[in-house]
PDB file of C-alpha atoms in Angstrom:
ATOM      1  CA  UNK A   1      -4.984   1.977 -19.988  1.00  0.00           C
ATOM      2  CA  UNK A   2      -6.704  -0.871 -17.829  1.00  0.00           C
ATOM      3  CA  UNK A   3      -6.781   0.214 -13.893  1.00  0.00           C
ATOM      4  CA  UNK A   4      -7.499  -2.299 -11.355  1.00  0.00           C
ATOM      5  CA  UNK A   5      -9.233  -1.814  -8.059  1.00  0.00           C
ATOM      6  CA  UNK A   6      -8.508  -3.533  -5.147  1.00  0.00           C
ATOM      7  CA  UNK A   7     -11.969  -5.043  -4.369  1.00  0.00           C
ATOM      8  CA  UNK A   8     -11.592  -8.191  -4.684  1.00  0.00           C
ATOM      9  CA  UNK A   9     -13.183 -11.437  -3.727  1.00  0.00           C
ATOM     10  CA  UNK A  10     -10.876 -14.143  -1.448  1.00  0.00           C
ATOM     11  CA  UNK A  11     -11.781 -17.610  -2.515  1.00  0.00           C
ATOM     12  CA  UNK A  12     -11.237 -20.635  -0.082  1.00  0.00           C
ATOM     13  CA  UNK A  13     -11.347 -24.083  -0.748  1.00  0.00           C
ATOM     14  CA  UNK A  14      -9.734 -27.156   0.866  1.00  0.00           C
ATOM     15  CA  UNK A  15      -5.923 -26.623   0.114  1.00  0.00           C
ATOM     16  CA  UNK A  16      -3.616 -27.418   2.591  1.00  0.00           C
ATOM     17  CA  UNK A  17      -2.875 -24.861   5.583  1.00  0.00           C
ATOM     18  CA  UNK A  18      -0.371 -22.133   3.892  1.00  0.00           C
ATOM     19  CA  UNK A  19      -0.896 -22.969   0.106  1.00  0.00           C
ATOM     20  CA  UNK A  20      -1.858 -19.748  -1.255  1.00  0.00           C
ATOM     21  CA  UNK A  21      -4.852 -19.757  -3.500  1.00  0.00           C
ATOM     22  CA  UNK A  22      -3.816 -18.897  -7.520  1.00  0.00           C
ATOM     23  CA  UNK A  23      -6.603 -16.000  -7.212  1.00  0.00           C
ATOM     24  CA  UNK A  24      -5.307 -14.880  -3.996  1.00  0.00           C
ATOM     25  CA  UNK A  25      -2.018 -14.803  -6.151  1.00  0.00           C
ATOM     26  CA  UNK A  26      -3.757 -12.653  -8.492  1.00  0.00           C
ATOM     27  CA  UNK A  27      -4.969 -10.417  -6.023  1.00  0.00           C
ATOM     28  CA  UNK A  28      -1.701  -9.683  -5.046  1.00  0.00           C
ATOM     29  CA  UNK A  29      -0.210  -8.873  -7.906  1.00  0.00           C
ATOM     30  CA  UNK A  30      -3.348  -6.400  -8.466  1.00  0.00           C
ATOM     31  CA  UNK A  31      -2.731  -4.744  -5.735  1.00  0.00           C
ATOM     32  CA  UNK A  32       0.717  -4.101  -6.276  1.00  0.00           C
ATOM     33  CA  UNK A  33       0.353  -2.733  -9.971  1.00  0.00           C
ATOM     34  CA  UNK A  34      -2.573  -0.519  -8.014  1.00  0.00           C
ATOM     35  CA  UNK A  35       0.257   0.603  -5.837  1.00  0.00           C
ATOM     36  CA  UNK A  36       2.656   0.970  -8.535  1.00  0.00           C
ATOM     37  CA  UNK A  37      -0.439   3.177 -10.727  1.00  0.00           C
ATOM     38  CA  UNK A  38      -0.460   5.720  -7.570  1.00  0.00           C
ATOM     39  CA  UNK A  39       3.277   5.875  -6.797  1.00  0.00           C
ATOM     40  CA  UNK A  40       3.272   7.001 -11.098  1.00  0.00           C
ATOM     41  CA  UNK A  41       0.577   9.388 -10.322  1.00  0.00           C
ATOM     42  CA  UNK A  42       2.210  10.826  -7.195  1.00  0.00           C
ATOM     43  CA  UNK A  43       5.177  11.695  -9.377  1.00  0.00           C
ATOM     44  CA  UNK A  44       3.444  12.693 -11.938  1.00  0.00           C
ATOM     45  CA  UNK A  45       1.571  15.304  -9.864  1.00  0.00           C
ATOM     46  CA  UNK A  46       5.086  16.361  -8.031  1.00  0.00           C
ATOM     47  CA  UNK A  47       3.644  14.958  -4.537  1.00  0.00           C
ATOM     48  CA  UNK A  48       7.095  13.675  -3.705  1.00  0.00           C
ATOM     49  CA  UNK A  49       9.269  13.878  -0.879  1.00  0.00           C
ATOM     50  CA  UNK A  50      13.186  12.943  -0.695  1.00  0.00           C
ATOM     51  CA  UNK A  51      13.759   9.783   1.305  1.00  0.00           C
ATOM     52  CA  UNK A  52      15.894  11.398   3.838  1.00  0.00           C
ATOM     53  CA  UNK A  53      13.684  14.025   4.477  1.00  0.00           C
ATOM     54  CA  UNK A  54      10.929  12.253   5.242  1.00  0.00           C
ATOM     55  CA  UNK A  55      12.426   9.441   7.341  1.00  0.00           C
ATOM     56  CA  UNK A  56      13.546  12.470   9.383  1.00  0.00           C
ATOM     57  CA  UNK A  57       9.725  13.852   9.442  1.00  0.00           C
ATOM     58  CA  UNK A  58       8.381  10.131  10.531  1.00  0.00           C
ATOM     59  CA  UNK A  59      11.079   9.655  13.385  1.00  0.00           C
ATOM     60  CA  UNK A  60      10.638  13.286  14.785  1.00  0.00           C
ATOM     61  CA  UNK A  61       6.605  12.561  14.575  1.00  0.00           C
ATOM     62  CA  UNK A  62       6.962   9.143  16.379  1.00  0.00           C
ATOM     63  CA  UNK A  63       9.164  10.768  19.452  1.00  0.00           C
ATOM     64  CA  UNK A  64       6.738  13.663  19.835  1.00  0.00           C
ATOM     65  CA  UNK A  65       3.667  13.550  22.215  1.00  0.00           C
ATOM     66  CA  UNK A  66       0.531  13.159  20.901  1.00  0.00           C
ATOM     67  CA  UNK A  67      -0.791  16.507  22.175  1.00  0.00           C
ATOM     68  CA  UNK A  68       2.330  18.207  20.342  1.00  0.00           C
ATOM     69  CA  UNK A  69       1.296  17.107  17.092  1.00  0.00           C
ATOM     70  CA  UNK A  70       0.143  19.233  14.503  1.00  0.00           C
ATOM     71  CA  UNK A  71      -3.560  19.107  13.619  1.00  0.00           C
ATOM     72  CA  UNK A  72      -4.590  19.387   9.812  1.00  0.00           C
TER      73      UNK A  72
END
């Protein structure tokens, strides 16, 4: 299996304002098959959560104060 890292080198040259470089392309689509190699090896290690269940868990940590929060 071939894993990619996301260190990576941005190129500029003289493009136009908003063309996107073809490497920068690349880098992108590196970084999400990195993202899509961790989400696989979340699941695969059973560090999952259900969707509801953890929207629920980020909206009740956003509304509580910062001094309420659980330390770990």
């Amino acid at each position: 299996m071939m894993v990619f890292t996301t260190r990576d080198v941005i190129l500029m040259d003289t493009q136009r304002p908003g063309d996107t470089h073809p490497l920068e392309r690349e880098r992108i689509h590196f970084l999400l098959l990195d993202d899509a190699l961790r989400g696989l090896e979340d699941i695969a290690a059973d560090r999952t959560e259900d969707a509801d269940t953890a929207l629920s868990r980020l909206q009740q940590q956003r509304t509580e104060k910062p001094s309420d929060r659980k330390r770990g």
